[in-house]
Short mmCIF file of C-alpha atoms in Angstrom, two decimals:
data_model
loop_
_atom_site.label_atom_id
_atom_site.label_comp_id
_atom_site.label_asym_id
_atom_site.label_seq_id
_atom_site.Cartn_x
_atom_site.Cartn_y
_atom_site.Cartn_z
CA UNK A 1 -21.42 -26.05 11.61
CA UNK A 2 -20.84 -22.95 13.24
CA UNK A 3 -19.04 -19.91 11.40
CA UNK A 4 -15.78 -20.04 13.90
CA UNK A 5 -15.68 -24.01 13.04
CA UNK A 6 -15.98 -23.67 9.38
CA UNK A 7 -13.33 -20.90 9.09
CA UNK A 8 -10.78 -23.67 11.18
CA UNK A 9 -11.63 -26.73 9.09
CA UNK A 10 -8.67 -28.23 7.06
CA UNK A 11 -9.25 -26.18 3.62
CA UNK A 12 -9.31 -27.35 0.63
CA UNK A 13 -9.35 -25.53 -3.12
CA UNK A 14 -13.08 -27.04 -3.11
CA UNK A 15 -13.62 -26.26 0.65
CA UNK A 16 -12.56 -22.34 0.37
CA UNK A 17 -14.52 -22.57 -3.17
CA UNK A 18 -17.63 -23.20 -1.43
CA UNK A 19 -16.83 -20.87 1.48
CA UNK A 20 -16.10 -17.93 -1.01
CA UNK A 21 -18.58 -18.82 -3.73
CA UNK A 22 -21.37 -16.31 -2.10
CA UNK A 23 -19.21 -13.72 -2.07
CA UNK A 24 -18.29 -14.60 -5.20
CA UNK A 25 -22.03 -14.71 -6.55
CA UNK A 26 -22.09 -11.05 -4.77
CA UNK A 27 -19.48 -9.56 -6.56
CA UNK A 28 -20.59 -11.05 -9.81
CA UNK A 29 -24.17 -10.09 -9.87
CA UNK A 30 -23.38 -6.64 -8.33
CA UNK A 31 -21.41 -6.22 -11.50
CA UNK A 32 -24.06 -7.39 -14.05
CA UNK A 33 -26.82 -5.01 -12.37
CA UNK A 34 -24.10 -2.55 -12.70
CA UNK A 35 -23.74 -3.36 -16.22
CA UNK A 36 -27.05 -3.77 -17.48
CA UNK A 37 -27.54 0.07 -16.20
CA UNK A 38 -25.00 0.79 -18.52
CA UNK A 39 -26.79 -0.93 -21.13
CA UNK A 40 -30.41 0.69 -20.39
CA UNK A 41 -28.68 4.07 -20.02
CA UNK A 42 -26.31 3.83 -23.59
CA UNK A 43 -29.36 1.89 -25.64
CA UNK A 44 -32.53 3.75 -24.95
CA UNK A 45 -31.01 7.13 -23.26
CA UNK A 46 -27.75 8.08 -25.32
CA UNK A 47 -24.05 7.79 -25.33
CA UNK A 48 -23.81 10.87 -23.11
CA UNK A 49 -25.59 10.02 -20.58
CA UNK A 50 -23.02 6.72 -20.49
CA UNK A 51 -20.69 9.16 -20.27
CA UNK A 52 -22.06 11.36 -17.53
CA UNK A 53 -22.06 8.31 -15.10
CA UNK A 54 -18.82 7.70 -15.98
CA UNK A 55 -18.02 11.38 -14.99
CA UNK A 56 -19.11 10.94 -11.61
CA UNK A 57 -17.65 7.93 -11.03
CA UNK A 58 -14.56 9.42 -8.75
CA UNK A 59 -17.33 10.69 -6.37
CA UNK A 60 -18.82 7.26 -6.49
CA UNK A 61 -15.64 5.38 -5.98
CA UNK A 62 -14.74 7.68 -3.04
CA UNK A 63 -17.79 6.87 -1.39
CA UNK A 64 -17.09 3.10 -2.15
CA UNK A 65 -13.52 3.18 -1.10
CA UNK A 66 -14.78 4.11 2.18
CA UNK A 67 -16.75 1.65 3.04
CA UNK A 68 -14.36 -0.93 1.63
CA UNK A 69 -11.78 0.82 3.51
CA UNK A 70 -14.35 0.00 7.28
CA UNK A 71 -15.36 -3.16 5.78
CA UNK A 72 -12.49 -5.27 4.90
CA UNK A 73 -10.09 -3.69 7.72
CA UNK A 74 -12.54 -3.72 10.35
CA UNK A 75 -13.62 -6.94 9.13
CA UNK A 76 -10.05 -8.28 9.65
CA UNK A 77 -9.47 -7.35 12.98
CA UNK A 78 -13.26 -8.26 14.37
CA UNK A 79 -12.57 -11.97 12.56
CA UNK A 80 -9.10 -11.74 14.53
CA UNK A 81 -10.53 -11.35 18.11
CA UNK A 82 -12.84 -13.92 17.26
CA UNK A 83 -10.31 -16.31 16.53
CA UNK A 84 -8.90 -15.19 19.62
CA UNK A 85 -12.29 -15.81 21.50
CA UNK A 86 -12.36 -11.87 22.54
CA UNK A 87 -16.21 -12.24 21.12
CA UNK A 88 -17.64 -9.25 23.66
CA UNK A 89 -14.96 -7.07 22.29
CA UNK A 90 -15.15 -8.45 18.78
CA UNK A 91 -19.01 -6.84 18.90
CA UNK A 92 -18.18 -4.00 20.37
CA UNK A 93 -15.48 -3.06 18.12
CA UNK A 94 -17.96 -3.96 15.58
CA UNK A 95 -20.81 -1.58 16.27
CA UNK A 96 -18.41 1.37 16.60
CA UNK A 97 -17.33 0.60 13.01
CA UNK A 98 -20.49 0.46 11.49
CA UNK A 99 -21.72 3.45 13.50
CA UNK A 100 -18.47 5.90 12.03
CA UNK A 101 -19.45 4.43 8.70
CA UNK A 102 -22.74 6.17 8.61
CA UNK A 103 -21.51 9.29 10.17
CA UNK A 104 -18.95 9.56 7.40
CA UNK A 105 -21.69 9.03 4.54
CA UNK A 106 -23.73 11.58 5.82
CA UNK A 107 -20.52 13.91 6.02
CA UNK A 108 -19.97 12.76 2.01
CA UNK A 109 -23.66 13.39 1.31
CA UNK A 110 -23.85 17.07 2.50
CA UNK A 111 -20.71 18.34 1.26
CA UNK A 112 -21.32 17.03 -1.77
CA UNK A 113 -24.93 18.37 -2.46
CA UNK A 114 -23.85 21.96 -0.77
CA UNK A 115 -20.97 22.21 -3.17
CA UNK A 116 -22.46 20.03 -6.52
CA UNK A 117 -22.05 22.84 -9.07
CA UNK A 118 -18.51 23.27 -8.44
CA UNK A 119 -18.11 19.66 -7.95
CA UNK A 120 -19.12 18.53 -11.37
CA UNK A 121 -17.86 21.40 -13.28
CA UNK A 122 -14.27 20.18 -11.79
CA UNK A 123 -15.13 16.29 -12.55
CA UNK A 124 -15.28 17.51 -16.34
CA UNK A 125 -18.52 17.56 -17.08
CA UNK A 126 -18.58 21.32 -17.89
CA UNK A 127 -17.06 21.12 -21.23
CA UNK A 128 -20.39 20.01 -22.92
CA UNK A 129 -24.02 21.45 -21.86
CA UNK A 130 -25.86 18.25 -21.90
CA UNK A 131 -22.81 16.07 -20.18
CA UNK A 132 -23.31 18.64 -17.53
CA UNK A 133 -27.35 18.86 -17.40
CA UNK A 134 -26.98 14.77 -17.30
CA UNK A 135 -24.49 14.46 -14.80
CA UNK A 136 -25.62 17.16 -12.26
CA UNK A 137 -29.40 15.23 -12.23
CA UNK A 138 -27.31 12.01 -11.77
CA UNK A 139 -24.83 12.84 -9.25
CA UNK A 140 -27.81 14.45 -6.79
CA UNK A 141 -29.63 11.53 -6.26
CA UNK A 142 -26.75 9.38 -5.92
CA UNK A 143 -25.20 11.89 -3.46
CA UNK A 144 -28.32 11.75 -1.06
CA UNK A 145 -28.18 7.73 -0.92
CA UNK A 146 -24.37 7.74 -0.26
CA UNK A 147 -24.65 6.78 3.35
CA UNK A 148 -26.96 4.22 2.85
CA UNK A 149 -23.93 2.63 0.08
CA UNK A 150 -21.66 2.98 2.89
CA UNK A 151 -23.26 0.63 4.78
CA UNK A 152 -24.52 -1.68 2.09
CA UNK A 153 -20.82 -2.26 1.22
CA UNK A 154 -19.50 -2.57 4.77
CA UNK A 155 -22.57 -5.54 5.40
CA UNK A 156 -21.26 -7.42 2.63
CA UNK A 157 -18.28 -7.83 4.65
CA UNK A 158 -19.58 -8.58 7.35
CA UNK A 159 -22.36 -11.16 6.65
CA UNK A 160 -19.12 -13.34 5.70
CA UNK A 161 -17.29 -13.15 8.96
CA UNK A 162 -20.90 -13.87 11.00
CA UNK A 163 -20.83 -16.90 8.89
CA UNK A 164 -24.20 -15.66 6.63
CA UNK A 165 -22.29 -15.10 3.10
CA UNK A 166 -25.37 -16.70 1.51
CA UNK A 167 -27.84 -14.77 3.47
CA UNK A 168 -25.58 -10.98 2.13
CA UNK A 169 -25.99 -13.23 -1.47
CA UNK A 170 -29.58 -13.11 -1.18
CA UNK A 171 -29.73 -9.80 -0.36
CA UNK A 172 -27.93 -8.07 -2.82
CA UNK A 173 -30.15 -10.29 -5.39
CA UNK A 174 -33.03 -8.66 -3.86
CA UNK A 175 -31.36 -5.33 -4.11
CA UNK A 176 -30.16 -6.05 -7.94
CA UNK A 177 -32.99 -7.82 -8.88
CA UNK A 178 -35.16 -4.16 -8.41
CA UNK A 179 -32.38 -2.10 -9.65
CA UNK A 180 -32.84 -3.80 -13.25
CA UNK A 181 -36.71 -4.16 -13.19
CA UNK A 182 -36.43 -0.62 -12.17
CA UNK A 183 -34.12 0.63 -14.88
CA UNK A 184 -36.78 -1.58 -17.26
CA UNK A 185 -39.92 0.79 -15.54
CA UNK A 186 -38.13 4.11 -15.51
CA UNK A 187 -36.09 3.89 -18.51
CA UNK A 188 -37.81 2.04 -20.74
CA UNK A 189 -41.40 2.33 -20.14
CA UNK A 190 -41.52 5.91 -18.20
CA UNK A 191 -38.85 7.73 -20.69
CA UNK A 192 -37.39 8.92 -17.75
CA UNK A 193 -34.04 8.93 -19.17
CA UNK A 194 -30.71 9.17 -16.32
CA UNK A 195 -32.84 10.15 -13.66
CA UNK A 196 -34.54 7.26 -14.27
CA UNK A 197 -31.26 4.97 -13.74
CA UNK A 198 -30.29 7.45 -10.78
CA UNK A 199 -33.22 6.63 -8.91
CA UNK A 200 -33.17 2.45 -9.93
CA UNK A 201 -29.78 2.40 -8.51
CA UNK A 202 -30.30 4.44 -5.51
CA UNK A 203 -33.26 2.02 -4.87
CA UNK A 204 -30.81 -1.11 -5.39
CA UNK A 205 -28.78 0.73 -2.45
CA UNK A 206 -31.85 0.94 -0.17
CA UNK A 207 -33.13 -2.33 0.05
CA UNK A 208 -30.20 -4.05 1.23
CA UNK A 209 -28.51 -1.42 2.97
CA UNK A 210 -31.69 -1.42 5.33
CA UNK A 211 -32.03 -5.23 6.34
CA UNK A 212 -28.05 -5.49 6.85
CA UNK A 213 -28.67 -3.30 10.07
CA UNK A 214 -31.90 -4.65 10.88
CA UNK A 215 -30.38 -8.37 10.85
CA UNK A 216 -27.54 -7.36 13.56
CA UNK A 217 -29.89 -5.73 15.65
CA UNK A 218 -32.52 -8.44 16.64
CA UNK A 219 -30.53 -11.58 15.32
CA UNK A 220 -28.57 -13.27 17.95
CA UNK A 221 -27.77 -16.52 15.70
CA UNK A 222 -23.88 -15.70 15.71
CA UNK A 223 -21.74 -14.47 17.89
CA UNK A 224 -21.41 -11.12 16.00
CA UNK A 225 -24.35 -8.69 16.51
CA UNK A 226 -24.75 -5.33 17.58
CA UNK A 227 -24.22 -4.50 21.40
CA UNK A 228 -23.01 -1.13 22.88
CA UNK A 229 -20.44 0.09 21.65
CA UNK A 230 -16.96 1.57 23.03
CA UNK A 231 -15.72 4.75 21.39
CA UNK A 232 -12.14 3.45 20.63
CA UNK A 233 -10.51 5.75 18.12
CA UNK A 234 -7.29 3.21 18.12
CA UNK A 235 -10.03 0.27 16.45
CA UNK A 236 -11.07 2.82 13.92
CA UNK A 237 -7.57 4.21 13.53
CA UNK A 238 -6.38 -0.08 12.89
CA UNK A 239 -9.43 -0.57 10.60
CA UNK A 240 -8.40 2.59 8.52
CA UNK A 241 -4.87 1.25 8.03
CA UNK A 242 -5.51 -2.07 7.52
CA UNK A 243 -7.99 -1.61 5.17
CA UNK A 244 -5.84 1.60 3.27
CA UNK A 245 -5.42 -0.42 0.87
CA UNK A 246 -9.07 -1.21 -0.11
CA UNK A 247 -9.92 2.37 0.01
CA UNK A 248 -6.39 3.59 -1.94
CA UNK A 249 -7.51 0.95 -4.76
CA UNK A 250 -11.13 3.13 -4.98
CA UNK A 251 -9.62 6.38 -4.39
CA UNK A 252 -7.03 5.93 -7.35
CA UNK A 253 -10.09 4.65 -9.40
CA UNK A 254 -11.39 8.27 -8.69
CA UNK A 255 -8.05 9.87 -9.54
CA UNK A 256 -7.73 7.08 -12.82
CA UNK A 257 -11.11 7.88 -14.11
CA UNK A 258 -10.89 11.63 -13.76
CA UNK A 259 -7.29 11.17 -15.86
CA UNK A 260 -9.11 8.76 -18.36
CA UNK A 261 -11.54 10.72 -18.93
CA UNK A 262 -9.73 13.77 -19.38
CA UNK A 263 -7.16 12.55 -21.86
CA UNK A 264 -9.91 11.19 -23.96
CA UNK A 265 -11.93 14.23 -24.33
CA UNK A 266 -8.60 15.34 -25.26
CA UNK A 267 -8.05 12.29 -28.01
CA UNK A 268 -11.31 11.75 -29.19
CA UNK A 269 -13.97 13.67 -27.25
CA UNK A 270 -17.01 12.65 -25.97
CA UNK A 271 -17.10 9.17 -27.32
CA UNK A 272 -13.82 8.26 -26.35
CA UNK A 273 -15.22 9.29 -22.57
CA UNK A 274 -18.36 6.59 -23.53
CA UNK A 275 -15.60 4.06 -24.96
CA UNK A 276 -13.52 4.18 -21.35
CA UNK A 277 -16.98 3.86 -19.91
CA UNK A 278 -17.87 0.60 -21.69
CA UNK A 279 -14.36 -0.99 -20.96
CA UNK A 280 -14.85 -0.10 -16.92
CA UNK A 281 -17.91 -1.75 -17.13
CA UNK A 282 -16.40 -5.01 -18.48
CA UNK A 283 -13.84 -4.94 -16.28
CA UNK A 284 -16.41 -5.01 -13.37
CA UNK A 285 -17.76 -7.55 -14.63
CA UNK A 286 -14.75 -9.60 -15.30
CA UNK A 287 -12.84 -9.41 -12.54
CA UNK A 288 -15.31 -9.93 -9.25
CA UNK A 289 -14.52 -13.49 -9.03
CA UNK A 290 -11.07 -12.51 -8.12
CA UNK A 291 -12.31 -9.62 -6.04
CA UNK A 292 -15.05 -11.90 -4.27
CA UNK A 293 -12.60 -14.86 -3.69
CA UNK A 294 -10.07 -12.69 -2.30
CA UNK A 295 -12.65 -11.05 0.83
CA UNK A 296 -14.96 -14.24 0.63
CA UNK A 297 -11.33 -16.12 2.40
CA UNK A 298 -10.28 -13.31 4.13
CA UNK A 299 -11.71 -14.00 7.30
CA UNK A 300 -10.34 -17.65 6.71
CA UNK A 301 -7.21 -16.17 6.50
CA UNK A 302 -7.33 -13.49 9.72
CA UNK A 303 -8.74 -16.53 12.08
CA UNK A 304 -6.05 -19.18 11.15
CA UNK A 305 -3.65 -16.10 11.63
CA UNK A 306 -4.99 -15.20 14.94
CA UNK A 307 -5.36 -18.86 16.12
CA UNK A 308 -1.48 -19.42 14.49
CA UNK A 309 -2.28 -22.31 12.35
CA UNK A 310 0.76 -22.16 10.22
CA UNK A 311 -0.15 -25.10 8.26
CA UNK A 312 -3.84 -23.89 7.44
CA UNK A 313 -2.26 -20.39 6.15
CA UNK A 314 0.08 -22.68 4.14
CA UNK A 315 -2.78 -24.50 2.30
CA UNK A 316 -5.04 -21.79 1.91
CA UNK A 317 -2.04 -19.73 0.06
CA UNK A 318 -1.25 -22.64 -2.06
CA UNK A 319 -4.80 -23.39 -3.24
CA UNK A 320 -5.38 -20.12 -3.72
CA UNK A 321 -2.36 -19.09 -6.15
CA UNK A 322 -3.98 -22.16 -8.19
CA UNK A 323 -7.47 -21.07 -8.29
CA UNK A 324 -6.46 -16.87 -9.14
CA UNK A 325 -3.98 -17.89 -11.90
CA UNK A 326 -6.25 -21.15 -13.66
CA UNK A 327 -9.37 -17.92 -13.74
CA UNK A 328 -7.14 -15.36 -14.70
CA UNK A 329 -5.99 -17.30 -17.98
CA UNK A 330 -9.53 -17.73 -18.16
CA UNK A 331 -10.64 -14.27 -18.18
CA UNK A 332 -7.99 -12.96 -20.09
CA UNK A 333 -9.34 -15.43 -23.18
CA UNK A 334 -12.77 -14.53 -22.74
CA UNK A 335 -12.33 -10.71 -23.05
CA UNK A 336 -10.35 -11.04 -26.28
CA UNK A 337 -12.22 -13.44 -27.74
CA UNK A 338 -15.57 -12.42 -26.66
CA UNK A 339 -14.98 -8.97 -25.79
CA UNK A 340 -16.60 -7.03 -29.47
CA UNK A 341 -19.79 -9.26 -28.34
CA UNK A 342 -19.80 -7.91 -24.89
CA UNK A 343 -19.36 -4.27 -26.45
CA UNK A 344 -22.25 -4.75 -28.21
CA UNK A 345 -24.77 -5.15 -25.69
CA UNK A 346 -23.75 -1.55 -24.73
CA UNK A 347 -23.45 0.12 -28.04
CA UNK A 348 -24.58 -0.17 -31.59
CA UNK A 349 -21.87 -2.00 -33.97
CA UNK A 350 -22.10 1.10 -36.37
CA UNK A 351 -21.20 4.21 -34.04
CA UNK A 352 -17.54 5.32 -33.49
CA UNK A 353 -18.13 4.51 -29.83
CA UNK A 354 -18.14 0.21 -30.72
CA UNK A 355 -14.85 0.59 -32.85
CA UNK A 356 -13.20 2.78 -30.36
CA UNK A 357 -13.92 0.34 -27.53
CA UNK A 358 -13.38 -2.78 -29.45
CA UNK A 359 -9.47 -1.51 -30.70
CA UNK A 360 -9.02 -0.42 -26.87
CA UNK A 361 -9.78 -3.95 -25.08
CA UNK A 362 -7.68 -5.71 -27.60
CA UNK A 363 -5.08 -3.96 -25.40
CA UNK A 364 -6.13 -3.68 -22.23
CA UNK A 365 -7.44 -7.09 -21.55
CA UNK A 366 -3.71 -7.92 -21.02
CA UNK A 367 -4.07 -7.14 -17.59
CA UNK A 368 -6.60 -9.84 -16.83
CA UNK A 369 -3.23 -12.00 -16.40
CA UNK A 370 -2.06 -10.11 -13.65
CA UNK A 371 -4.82 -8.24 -11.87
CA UNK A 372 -5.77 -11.47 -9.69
CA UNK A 373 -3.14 -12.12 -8.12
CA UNK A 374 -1.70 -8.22 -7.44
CA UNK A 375 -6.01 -8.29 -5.97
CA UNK A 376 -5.21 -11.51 -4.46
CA UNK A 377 -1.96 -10.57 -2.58
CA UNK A 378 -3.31 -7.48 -1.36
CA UNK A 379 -6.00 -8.61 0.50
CA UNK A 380 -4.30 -11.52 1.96
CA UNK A 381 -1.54 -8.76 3.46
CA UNK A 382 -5.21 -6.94 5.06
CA UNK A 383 -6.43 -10.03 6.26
CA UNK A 384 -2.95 -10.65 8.35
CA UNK A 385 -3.49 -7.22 9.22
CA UNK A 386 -0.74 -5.50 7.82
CA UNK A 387 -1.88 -2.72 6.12
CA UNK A 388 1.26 -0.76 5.23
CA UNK A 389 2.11 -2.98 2.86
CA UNK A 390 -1.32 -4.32 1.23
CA UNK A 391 -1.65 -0.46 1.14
CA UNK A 392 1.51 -0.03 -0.58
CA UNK A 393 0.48 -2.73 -3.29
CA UNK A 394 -2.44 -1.37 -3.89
CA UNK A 395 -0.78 2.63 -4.00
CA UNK A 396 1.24 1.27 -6.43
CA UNK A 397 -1.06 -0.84 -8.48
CA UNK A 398 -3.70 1.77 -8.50
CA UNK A 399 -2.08 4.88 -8.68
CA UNK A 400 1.83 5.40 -9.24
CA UNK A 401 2.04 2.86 -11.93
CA UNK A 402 -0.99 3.77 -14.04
CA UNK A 403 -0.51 7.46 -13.75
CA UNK A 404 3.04 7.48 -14.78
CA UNK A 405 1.78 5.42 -17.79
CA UNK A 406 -0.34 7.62 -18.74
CA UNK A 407 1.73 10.45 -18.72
CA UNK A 408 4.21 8.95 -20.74
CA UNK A 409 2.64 6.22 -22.98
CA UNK A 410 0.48 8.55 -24.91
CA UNK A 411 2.80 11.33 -25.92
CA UNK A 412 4.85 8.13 -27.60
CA UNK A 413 1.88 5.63 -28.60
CA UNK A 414 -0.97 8.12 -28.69
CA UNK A 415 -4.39 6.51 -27.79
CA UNK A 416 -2.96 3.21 -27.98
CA UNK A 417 -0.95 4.41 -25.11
CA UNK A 418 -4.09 4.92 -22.42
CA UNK A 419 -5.13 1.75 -23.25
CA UNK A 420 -2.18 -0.20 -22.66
CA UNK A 421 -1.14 2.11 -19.30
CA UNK A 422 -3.33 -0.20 -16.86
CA UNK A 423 -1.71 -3.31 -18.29
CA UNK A 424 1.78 -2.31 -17.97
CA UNK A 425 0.81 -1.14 -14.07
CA UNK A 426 -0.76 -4.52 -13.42
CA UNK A 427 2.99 -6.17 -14.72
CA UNK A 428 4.71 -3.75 -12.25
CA UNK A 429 2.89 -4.77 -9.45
CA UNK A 430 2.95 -8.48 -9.39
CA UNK A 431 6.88 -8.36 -9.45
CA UNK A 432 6.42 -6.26 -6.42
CA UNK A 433 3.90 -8.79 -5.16
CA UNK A 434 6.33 -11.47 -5.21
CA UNK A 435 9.00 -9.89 -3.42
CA UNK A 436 6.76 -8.62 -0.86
CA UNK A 437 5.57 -12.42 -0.71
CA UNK A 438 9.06 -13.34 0.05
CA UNK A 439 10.26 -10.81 2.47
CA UNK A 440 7.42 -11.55 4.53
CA UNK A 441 7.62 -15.38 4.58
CA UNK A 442 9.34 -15.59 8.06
CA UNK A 443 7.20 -13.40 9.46
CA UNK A 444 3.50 -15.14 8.60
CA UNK A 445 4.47 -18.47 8.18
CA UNK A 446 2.29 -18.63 5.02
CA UNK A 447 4.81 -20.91 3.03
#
C-alpha cells in the first residue's frame, strides 16, 4: 500500500495505532538513550556533571526547537500538496526546507563556539568551578554536531510523511543503540568522564543524521525525494509559522530550564540543579508516546485536510481523544507509583539528590493528566496548518503559564512551589485547548 493510500484509508484507533507506533517507538527509545546517559553520567561520573548537561540544555533545546520548528511545519504543508497531488512542488518545497535547516545549524554551531565562554557563564554554570570546567567540555562538542541534530530531527519527520516511519525507527535504533554502547566504552571502561558522554551522543547524532540525506538522494521509492529546489522564502516563511509552535514549546524549555535551574541553586544548590535534572529526564521518557502519536498522525491529519474528508478528520479526532486520555491516566499512575524506582537508576537512595527528586515528582507528576492532550491539540492545529493558534497553545503552555508560576508559587509554597508550577500550567492550558477546539469547529469540520 502506498504512503498517499494508507494516510486516506478509513482510520481506526488500531489503524492510526499502527500508523503512529514507529514514531512512537522513535520517541520512546530516543528518550531511554537519553536517559541512560543520564544514568552513566550521574553513576560513574558525579552529580555535577548531571547537572552540567542540564545547564546546557537551553542551547540544546534551541537547537532542537529548530528543527522541530522545519520538521513538523514543513512537514505539514509538503503532506498537504501531496494530498493535493502538487507532488513536483511537494519535493521541491521539500529540499529547500531541509537545505535552510543545515544552513541554520551551521549558523548555531559557530556563534556558539566563537562566543562559548560568555555563553555558559550566562547559562549558570559560572557559580561553581567544576559545573563550569564540566559544562564548557560538554557544550563544545555538542555545539560542533548541532547541524547534523538539525537534520536528524527534521528526517524523523519526514520518513513518516514518505510513508518509511519504520525505516526513521530503525535508524534512530542504530543511532541509540551506539550512543549507549558508547557511553558503556567511554564512560565506563575509558574513565573518560562527560567528554566521554559528549562525544557518545554526538556520535548517536551522526549516524542517523547522515543516512536520512543519503536515503532522499538516490531513493526514488516514494514520491518525496530530493529534486532541485526553488528558493521560496513564502514556504519557509509558512513552515516557520506553522510549526511556531513546535519550536516555542523547545524554546520555552530553554527559557524553563534556565529559570529551574536558577531558582534551585537558589533553594538548594547544586543538587537541587541534579534533582530538576533527574525529573526532566523522566519526563522524556514518559511522555513520547503522546509526543510520537501526536506527529506519527499528523500527516494523517494534513492529507484528509487537504483532500477535505470531513468524516476521516472526524474519526481520527475521536479516536484520538480516547487513546491520549486512556495513556495519560496511565502515565500519571506509573510516575507516582513507580517514580522513587525510576529515581534510582539515576542516583543513589542515600544522597540528598534521591530525596529531593523523589518529594518533587510526587508533585509534578500531576501534569501527566493534562500534558497529552494540551501536546495532542497542538499539533493537530499544525497539522491543519494553522499555526497562530497551535503556536499560541504551546506560548502559553510552555512559557506564560509556567513562568508566572514560578514567580509566584515559590515566594508562597517555597520549593514545593517549582515543583507544582508545570502542573498548574498544564491545567491552564487544556481549558484553553477546549475552547480553542470549539471556536474552531466550523471552520475544520473535525467534529
Amino acid at each position: 500500500m502506498t504512503s498517499e493510500n494508507r494516510m486516506e484509508m478509513e482510520h481506526t484507533m488500531k489503524s492510526l495505532l499502527a500508523y503512529a507506533a514507529p514514531t512512537i517507538g522513535v520517541m520512546v527509545f530516543v528518550s531511554i538513550y537519553t536517559m541512560v546517559d543520564g544514568i552513566f553520567v550521574a553513576r560513574y561520573v558525579n552529580e555535577t556533571a548531571l547537572s552540567a548537561i542540564n545547564i546546557f540544555l537551553p542551547v540544546f533545546a534551541l537547537t532542537f526547537a529548530i528543527s522541530l520548528m522545519l520538521g513538523t511545519g514543513g512537514n505539514a504543508i509538503i503532506a498537504k500538496k501531496m494530498g493535493e497531488n502538487k507532488y513536483e512542488e511537494a519535493r521541491s518545497n521539500f529540499t529547500f526546507i531541509v537545505s535552510c535547516g543545515g544552513i541554520i545549524g551551521l549558523f548555531i554551531m559557530g556563534f556558539g563556539l566563537v562566543w562559548i565562554r560568555p555563553l555558559v557563564e550566562l547559562l549558570g554554570a559560572g557559580s561553581n568551578d567544576q559545573l563550569f570546567d564540566y559544562t564548557m567540555t560538554y557544550a563544545r562538542i555538542m555545539l560542533i554536531v548541532s547541524p547534523l541534530l538539525i537534520i536528524q530531527m527534521m528526517f524523523e519527520n519526514f520518513f513518516v510523511t514518505a510513508g518509511k516511519p519504520k525505516l526513521s525507527l530503525v535508524i534512530t535504533l542504530i543511532g541509540g543503540s551506539a550512543n549507549i554502547v558508547l557511553d558503556y566504552l567511554f564512560i565506563y571502561e575509558f574513565h573518560m568522564g562527560i567528554e566521554g558522554a559528549a562525544i557518545a551522543t554526538a556520535i548517536g547524532i551522526i549516524i542517523p543524521a547522515t543516512f536520512g540525506p543519503l536515503y532522499f538522494l538516490f531513493t526514488r521509492q516514494t514520491n518525496l525525494y530530493f529534486t532541485k529546489p526553488n528558493i521560496d522564502w513564502m514556504v519557509l516563511r509558512n513552515s516557520c509559522l506553522n510549526g511556531s509552535s513546535e519550536m516555542i514549546t523547545n524554546l520555552s524549555l530553554s527559557v524553563v530550564t534556565f529559570a529551574f535551574n536558577r531558582l534551585m541553586i537558589q533553594y538548594l544548590g547544586v543538587e537541587g540543579v541534579a534533582a530538576v535534572t533527574i525529573i526532566f529526564y523522566l519526563m522524556m521518557l514518559l511522555t513520547p508516546i503522546y509526543i510520537g502519536y501526536s506527529s506519527g498522525i499528523a500527516p494523517i491529519i494534513s492529507y484528509n485536510y487537504g483532500s477535505n474528508n470531513r468524516k476521516q478528520l472526524k474519526r481520527v479526532l475521536t479516536s484520538s481523544i480516547w487513546f491520549v486520555g486512556i495513556t495519560s491516566m496511565a502515565i500519571f499512575s506509573l510516575s507516582y507509583i513507580f517514580g522513587p524506582f525510576l529515581i534510582r537508576f539515576m542516583v543513589n537512595e542515600a544522597s540528598g539528590t534521591y530525596e529531593i527528586a523523589v518529594q518533587g515528582l510526587r508533585i509534578f507528576c500531576f501534569g501527566f493528566l493534562f500534558m497529552g492532550f494540551n501536546l495532542f491539540c497542538s499539533m493537530l492545529f499544525t497539522a491543519l496548518s494553522n499555526g497562530k493558534v497551535s503556536a499560541f497553545i504551546s506560548l502559553l503552555r510552555t512559557l506564560i503559564f509556567v513562568l508566572v508560576a514560578l514567580l509566584v508559587l515559590p515566594r508562597i509554597l517555597g520549593v514545593n512551589g517549582i515543583w507544582l508550577a508545570i502542573p498548574l500550567a498544564e491545567f491552564l492550558t487544556i481549558i484553553v485547548c477546549y475552547l480553542c477546539l470549539y471556536r474552531y469547529r466550523n471552520v475544520y469540520h473535525y467534529y
